[in-house]
Coordinates of C-alpha atoms in Angstrom, one line a residue:
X672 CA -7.4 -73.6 -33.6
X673 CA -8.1 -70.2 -32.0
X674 CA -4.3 -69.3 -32.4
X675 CA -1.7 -70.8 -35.0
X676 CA 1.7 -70.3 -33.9
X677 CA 2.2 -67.1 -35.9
X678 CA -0.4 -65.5 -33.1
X679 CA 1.2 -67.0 -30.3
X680 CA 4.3 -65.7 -32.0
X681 CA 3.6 -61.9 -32.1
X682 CA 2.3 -62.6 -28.7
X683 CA 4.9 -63.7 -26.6
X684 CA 8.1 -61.9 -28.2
X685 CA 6.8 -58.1 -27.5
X686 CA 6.2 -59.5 -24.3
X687 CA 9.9 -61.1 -23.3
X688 CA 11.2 -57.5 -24.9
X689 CA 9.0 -55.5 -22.7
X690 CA 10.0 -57.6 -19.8
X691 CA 13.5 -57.5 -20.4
X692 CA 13.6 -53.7 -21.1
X693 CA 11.6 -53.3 -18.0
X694 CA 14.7 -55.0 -15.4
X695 CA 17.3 -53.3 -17.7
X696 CA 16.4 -49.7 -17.6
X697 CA 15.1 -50.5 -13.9
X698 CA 18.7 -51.3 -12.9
X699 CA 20.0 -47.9 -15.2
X700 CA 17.5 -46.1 -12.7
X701 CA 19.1 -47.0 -9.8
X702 CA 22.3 -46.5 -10.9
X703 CA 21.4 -42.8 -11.6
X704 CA 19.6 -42.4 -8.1
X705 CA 22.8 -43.3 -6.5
X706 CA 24.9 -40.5 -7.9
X707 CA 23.0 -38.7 -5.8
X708 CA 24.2 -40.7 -2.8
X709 CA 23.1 -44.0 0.0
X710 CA 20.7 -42.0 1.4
X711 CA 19.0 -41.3 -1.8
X712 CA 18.9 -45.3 -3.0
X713 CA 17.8 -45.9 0.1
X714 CA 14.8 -43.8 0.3
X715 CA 14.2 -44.9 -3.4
X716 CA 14.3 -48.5 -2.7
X717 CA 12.2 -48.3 0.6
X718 CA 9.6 -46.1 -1.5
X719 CA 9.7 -48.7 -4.1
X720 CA 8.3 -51.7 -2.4
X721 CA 5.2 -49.5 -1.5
X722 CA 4.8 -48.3 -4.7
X723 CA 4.9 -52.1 -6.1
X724 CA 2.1 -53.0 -3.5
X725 CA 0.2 -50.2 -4.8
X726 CA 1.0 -51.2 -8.8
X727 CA 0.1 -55.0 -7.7
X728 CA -3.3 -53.7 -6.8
X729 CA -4.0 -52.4 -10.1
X730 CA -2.2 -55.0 -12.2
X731 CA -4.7 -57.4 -10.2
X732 CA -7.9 -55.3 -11.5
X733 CA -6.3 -54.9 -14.8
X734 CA -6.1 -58.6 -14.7
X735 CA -9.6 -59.1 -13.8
X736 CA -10.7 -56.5 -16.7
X737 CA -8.5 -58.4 -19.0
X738 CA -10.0 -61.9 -18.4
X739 CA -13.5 -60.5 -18.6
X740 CA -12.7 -58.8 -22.1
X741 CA -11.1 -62.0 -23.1
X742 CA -14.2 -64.4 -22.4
X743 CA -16.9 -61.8 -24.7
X744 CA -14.1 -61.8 -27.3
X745 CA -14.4 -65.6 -27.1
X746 CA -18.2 -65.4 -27.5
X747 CA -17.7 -63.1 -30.3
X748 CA -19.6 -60.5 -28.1
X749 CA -16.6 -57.1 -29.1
X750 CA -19.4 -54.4 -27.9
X751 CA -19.6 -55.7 -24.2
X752 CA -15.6 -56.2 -24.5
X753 CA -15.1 -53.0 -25.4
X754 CA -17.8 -52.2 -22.4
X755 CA -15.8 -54.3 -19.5
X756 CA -13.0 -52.2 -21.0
X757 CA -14.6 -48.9 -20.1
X758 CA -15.8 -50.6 -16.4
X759 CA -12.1 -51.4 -15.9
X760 CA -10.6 -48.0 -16.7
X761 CA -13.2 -46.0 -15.0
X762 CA -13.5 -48.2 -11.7
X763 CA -9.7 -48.7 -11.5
X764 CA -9.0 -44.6 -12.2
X765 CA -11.2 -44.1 -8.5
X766 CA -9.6 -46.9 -7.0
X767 CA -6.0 -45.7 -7.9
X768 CA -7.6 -41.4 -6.9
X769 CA -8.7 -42.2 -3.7
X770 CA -4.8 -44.3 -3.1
X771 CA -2.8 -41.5 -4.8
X772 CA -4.9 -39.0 -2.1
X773 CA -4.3 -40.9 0.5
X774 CA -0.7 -41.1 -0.1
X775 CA 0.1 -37.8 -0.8
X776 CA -1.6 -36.2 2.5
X777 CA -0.3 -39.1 5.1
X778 CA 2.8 -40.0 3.5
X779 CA 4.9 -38.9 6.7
X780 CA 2.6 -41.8 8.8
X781 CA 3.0 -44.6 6.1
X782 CA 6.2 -44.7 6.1
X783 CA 7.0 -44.7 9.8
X784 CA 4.1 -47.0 10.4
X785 CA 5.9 -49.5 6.8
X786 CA 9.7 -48.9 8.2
X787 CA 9.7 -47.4 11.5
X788 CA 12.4 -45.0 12.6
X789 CA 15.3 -44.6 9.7
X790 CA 18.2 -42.2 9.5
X791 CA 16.7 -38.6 8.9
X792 CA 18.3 -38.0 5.5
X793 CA 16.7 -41.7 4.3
X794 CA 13.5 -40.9 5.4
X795 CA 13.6 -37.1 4.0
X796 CA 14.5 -38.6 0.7
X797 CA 11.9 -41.6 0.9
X798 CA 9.0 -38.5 1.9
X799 CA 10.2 -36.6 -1.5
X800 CA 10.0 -39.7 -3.9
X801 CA 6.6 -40.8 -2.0
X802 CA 4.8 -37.7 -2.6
X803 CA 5.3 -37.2 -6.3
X804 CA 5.5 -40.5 -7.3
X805 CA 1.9 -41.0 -5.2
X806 CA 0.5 -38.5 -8.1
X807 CA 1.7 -41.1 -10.6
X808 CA -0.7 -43.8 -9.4
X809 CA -3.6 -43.0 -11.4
X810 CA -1.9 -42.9 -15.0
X811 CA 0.1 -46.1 -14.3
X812 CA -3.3 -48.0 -13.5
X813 CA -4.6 -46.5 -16.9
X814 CA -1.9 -47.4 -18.4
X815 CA -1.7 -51.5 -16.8
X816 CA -5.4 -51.8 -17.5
X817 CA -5.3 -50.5 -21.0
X818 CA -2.2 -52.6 -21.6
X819 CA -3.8 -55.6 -20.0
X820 CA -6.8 -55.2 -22.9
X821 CA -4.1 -54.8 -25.7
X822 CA -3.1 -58.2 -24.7
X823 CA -5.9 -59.4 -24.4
X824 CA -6.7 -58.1 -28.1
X825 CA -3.3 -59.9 -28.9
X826 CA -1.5 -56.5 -30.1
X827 CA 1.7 -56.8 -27.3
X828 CA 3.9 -54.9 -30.1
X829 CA 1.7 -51.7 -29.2
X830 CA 2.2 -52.5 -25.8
X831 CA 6.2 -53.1 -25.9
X832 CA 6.5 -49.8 -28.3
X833 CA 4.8 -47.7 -25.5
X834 CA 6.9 -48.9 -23.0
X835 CA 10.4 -48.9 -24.6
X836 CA 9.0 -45.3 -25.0
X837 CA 7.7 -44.3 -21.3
X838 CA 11.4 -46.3 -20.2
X839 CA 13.2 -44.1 -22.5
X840 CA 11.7 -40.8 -21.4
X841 CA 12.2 -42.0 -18.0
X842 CA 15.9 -42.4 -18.3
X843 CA 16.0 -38.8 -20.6
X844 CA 14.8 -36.5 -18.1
X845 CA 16.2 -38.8 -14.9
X846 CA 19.4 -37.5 -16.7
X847 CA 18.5 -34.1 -17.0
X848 CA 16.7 -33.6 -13.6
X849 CA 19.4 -35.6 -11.7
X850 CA 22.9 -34.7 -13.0
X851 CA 22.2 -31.5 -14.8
X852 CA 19.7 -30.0 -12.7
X853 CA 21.0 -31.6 -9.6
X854 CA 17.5 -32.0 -7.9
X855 CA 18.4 -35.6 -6.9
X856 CA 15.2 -38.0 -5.6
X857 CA 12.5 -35.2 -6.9
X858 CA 14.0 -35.4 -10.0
X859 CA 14.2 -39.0 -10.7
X860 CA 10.4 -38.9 -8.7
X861 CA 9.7 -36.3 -11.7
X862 CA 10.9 -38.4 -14.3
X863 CA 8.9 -41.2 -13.4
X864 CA 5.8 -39.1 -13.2
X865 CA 6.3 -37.0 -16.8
X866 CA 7.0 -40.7 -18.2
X867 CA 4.3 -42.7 -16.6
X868 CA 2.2 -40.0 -17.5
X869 CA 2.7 -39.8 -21.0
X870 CA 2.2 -43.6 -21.7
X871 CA -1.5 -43.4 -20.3
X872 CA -2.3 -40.6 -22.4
X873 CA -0.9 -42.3 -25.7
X874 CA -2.5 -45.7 -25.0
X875 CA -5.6 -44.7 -23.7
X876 CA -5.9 -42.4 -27.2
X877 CA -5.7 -45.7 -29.0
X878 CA -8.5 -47.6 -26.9
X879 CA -10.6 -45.1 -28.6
X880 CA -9.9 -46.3 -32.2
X881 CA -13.1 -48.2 -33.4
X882 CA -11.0 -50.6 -35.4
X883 CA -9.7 -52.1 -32.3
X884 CA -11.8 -55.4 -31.5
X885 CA -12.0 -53.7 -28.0
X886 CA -12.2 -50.2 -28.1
X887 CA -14.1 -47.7 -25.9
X888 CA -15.5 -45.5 -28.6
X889 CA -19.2 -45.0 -27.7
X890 CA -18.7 -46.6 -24.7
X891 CA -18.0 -43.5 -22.0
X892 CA -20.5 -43.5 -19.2
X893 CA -19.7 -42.4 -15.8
X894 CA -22.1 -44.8 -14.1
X895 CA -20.8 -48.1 -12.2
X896 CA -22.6 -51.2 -14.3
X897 CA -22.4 -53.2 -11.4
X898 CA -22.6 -56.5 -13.1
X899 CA -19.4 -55.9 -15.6
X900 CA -17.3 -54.8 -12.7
X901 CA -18.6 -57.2 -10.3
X902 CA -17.3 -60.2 -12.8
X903 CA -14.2 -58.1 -12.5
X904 CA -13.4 -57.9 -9.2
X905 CA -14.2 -61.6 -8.8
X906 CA -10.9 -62.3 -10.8
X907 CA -9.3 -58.9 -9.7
X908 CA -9.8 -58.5 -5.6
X909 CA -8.4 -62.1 -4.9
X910 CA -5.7 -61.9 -7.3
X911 CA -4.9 -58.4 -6.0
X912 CA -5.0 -59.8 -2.4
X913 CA -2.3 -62.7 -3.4
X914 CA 0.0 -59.7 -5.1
X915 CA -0.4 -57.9 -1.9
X916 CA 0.4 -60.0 0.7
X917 CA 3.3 -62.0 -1.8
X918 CA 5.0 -58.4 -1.6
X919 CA 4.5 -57.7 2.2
X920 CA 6.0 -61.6 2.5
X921 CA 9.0 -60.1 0.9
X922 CA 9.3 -57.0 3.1
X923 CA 9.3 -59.3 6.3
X924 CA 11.7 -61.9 4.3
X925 CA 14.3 -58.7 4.1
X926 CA 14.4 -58.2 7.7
X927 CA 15.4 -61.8 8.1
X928 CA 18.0 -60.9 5.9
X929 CA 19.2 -58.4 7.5
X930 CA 20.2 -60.2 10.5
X931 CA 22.7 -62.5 8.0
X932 CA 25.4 -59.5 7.5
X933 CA 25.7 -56.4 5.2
X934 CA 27.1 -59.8 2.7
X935 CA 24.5 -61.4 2.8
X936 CA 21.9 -58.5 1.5
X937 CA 24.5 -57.8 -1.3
X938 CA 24.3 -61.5 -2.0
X939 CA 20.7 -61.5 -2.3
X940 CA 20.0 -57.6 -3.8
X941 CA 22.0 -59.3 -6.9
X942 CA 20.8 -62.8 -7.3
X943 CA 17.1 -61.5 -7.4
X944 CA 18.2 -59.3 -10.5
X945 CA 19.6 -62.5 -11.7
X946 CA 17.0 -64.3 -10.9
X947 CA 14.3 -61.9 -12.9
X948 CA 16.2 -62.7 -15.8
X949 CA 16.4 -66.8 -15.5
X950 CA 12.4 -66.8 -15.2
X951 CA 12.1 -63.6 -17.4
X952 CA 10.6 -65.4 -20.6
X953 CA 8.3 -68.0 -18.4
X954 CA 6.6 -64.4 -17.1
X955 CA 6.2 -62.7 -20.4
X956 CA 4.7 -66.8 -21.3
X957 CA 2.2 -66.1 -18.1
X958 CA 1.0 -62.8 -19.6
X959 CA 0.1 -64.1 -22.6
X960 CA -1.5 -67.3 -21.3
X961 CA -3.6 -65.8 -18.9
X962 CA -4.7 -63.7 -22.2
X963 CA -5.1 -66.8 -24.5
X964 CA -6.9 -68.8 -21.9
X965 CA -9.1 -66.3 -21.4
X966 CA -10.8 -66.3 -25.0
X967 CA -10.6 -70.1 -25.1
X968 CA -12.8 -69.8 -22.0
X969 CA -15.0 -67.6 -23.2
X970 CA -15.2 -69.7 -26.4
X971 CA -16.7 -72.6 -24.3
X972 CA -13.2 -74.6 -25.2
X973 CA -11.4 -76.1 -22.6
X974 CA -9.7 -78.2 -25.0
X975 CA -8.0 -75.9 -26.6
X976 CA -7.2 -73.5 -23.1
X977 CA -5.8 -77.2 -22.0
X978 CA -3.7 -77.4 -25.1
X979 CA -2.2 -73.6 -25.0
X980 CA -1.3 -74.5 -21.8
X981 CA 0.6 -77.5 -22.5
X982 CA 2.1 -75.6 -25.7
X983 CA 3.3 -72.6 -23.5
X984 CA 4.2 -74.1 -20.5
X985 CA 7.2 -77.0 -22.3
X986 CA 8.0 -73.3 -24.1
X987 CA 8.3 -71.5 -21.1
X988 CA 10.3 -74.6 -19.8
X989 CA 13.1 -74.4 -22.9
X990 CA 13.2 -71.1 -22.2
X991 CA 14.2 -70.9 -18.5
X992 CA 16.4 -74.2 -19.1
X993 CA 18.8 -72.3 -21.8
X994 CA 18.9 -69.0 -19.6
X995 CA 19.9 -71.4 -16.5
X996 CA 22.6 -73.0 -18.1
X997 CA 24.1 -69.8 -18.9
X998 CA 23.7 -68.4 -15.3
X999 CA 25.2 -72.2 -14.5
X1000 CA 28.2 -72.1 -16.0
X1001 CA 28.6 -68.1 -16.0
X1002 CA 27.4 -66.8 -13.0
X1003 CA 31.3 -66.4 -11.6
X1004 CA 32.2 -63.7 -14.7
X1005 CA 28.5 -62.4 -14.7
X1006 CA 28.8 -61.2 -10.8
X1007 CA 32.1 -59.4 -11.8
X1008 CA 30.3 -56.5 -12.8
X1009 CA 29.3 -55.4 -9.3
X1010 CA 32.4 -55.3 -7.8
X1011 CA 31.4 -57.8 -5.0
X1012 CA 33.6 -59.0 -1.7
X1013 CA 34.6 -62.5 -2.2
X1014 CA 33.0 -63.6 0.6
X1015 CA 29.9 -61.7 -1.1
X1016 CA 30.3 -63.1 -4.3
X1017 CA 31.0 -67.0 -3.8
X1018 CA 27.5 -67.0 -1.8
X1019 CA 25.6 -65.2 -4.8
X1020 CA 27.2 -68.2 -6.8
X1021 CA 25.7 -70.5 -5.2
X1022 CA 21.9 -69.4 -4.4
X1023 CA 21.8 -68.1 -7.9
X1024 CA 23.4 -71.6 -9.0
X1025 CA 20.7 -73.0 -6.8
X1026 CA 17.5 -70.7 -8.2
X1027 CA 19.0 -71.9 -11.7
X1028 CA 18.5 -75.4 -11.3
X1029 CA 15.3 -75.2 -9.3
X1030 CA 13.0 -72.6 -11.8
X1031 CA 14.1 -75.1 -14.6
X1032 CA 11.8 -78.0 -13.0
X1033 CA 9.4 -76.0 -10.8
X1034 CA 8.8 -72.1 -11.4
X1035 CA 6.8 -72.9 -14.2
X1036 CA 4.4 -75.7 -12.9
X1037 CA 4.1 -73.1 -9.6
X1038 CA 3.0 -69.7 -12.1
X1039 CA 2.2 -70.8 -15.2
X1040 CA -0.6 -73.4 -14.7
X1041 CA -2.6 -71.1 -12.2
X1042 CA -2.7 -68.6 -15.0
X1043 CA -5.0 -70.8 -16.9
X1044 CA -7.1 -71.8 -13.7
X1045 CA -7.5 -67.9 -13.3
X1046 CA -8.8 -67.5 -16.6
X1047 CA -11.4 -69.5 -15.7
X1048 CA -12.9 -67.7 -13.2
X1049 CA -10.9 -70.5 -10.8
X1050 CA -9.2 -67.3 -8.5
X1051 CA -10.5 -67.8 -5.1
X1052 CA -8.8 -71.5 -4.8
X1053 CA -5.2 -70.5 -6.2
X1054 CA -5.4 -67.3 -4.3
X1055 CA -5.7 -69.7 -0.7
X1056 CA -2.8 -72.1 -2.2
X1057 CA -0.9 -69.1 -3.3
X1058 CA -1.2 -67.2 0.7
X1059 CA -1.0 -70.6 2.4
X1060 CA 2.0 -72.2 1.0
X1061 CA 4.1 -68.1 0.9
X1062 CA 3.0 -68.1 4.7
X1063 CA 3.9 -71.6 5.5
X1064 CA 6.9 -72.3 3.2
X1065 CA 8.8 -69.2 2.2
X1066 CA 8.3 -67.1 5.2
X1067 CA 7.7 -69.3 8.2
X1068 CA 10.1 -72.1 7.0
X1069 CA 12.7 -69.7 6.4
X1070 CA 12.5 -68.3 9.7
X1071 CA 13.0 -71.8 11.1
X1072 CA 15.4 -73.1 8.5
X1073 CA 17.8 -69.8 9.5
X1074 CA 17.3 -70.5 13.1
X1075 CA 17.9 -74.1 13.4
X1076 CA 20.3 -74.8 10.8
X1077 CA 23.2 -72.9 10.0
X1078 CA 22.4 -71.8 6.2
X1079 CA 22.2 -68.2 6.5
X1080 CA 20.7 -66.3 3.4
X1081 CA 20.2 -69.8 1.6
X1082 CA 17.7 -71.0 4.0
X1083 CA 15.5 -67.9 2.8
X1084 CA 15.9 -69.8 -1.1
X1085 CA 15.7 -73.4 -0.4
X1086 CA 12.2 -72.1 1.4
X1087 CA 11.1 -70.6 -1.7
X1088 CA 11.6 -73.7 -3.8
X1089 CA 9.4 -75.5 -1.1
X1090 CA 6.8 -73.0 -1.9
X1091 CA 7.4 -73.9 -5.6
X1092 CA 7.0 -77.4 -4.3
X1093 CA 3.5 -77.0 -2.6
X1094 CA 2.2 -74.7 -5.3
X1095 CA 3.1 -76.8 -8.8
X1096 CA 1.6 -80.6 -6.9
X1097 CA -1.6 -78.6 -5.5
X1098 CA -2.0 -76.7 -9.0
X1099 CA -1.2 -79.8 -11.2
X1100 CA -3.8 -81.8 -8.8
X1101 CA -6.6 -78.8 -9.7
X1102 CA -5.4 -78.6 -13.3
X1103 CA -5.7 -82.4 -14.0
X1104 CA -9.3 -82.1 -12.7
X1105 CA -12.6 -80.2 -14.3
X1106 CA -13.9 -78.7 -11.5
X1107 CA -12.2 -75.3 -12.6
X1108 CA -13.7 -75.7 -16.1
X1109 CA -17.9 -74.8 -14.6
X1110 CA -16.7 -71.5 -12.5
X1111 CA -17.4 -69.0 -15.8
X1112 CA -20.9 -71.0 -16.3
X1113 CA -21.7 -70.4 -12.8
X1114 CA -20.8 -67.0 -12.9
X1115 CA -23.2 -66.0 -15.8

């Protein structure tokens, strides 16, 4: 077996640490924005979902780099691994340049042409945070594309220690820069930029040691090889183009939710932090599929990529089943915390009650399984189920369900479990199949 379950071991915990830590200290950073005041979160949070379409982007070419590393180290072919590696970092850097560039000088007609006309103060605040954070773009893609080859290389503990770090520093000089030196957004914009920052440098210093199975040492030439990054971008622009337009579903999906009552948004802002945690071990399980996939692809053995994903996906299944039962029966004295309305709080009860049940029986089939299928080289087809069934299901049937019926902010929920629906019996039906298993054959 390519990986006893020692590997898969020191895979997936560093992972499920470095997502947890990830929601955590993301929720601590919000709570420190809004000591400055609504204005300030609000400018943060509208900033935010651009700079997640932006990071999707490069965690979808990181992806593509990762995969492509993973099928030489399955050939026992490390030199053009470490190669790929040095196509991905290079090729990704001028991608993420030429966005941060863009960003920075038309920031001001972004965001009205993103959000339209907002309250003066919202949009000074969102115009601060936009323009330094922009200047972070290019070391967070170094640092997702490096971290997507540690991975890949099976060493997540580097990966989690770097980003318990960058998190750390984050929160460090947030505090200082915010509530010490009272420059509000542009501090917390700072902080994020000084972290991110810091974590490219350290990791890509460690790409360079040679006794890394992938390492770029040797490997620095500042020419495009058009054949590494062409292999790529085949895994990298479709999956970027599913991140993309998954995120711009969910902008559109929050004006819908607008229009249920300053409740319901409360309702919903809270049961999708819940709702990261009840799937939180089934993503750190994707991460390291897509990675162990990957080399059994490369390896020629679809066997075994067929067995890791049977192996990982009843795991990720355990997983999400024990964290559900706790939000089941706990949800009630978990939504304490944030001091909801009643009203607020007995809906947030029952989506998140809902979501519970639902992700124990179909997130994973819906995320985990096209993992594998995108390890082999199978991205164009899960990318049109992926876009079709968000479209159709989440965002068209919500607006329909909400319009027809009188669910309110559940109808936006029980659309996304249809989604799960369509996506785990049109993956299953491709995964039970082998025309996914030739696509790396015909690619060479």
């Amino acid at each position: 077996m390519l990986y006893s379950d020692k590997d898969l071991k020191k895979l997936i915990l560093p992972l499920v640490l470095e997502q947890l830590l990830a929601i955590l200290v993301g929720m601590i950073d919000m709570v420190m924005v809004s000591g400055v005041g609504e204005a300030a979160v609000s400018g943060v949070s509208l900033v935010d979902n651009i700079n997640i379409l932006v990071i999707n982007i490069s965690a979808a070419m990181a992806t593509g780099g990762a995969v492509v590393a993973g099928h030489f180290l399955g050939q026992k072919n490390p030199e053009n691994a470490g190669k790929a590696a040095w196509q991905l970092i290079l090729c990704s850097s001028v991608v993420a340049a030429v966005i941060s560039f863009f960003l920075v000088i038309w920031h001001k007609p972004v965001l009205h042409l993103v959000f339209g006309q907002v309250d003066a103060d919202v949009m000074r605040n969102a115009i601060t945070y936009l323009t330094i954070t922009a200047v972070a773009i290019i070391p967070i893609t170094i640092y997702n594309s490096c971290a997507a080859l540690f991975r890949a290389m099976n060493q997540t503990k580097i990966t989690m220690w770097i980003s318990i770090m960058m998190n750390v520093v984050n929160v460090i000089i947030n505090a200082i820069l915010i509530y010490g030196m009272k420059m509000g957004v542009a501090g917390a914009a700072i902080a994020t930029a000084i972290a991110r920052t810091l974590a490219a440098v350290i990791i890509l210093y460690m790409m360079f040691d040679p006794n890394k199975v992938i390492n770029i040492k040797g490997k620095i030439i500042w020419k495009i090889d058009t054949q590494l990054i062409k292999r790529i971008l085949y895994i990298g622009i479709p999956n970027g183009l599913e991140n993309s337009l998954f995120q711009l579903g969910k902008i559109l999906l929050l004006s819908l939710i607008s229009t249920f009552g300053t409740f319901a948004i409360a309702a919903n802002a809270v049961c999708n932090i819940l709702a990261g945690f009840n799937v939180l071990p089934g993503m750190a399980i994707n991460l390291a599929l897509l990675s162990v996939a990957a080399v059994c692809v490369g390896a020629g053995d679809y066997d075994q990529a067929r067995y890791y994903t049977r192996k990982m996906l009843k795991l990720a299944i355990v997983c999400t089943a024990v964290i559900s039962s706790v939000l089941i029966l706990f949800t009630p004295w978990i939504l304490k915390i944030y001091n909801l309305s009643p009203e607020t709080e007995i809906l947030a009860t029952k989506v998140i009650r809902y979501h519970a049940v639902m992700a124990v029986f179909l997130w994973m089939p819906s995320f985990t399984i096209p993992n594998t299928l995108r390890a082999a080289g199978d991205v164009v087809w899960t990318m049109v189920i992926a876009i079709g069934s968000m479209w159709t299901f989440r965002i068209i049937t919500s607006y329909l369900l909400s319009a027809y019926t009188d669910l309110g902010l559940m109808s936006v929920w029980i659309a996304m479990t249809l989604d799960w629906v369509f996506r785990a019996i049109c993956y299953g039906y491709r995964y039970r199949g082998h025309k996914w298993e030739h696509y790396v054959i015909s690619e060479k």
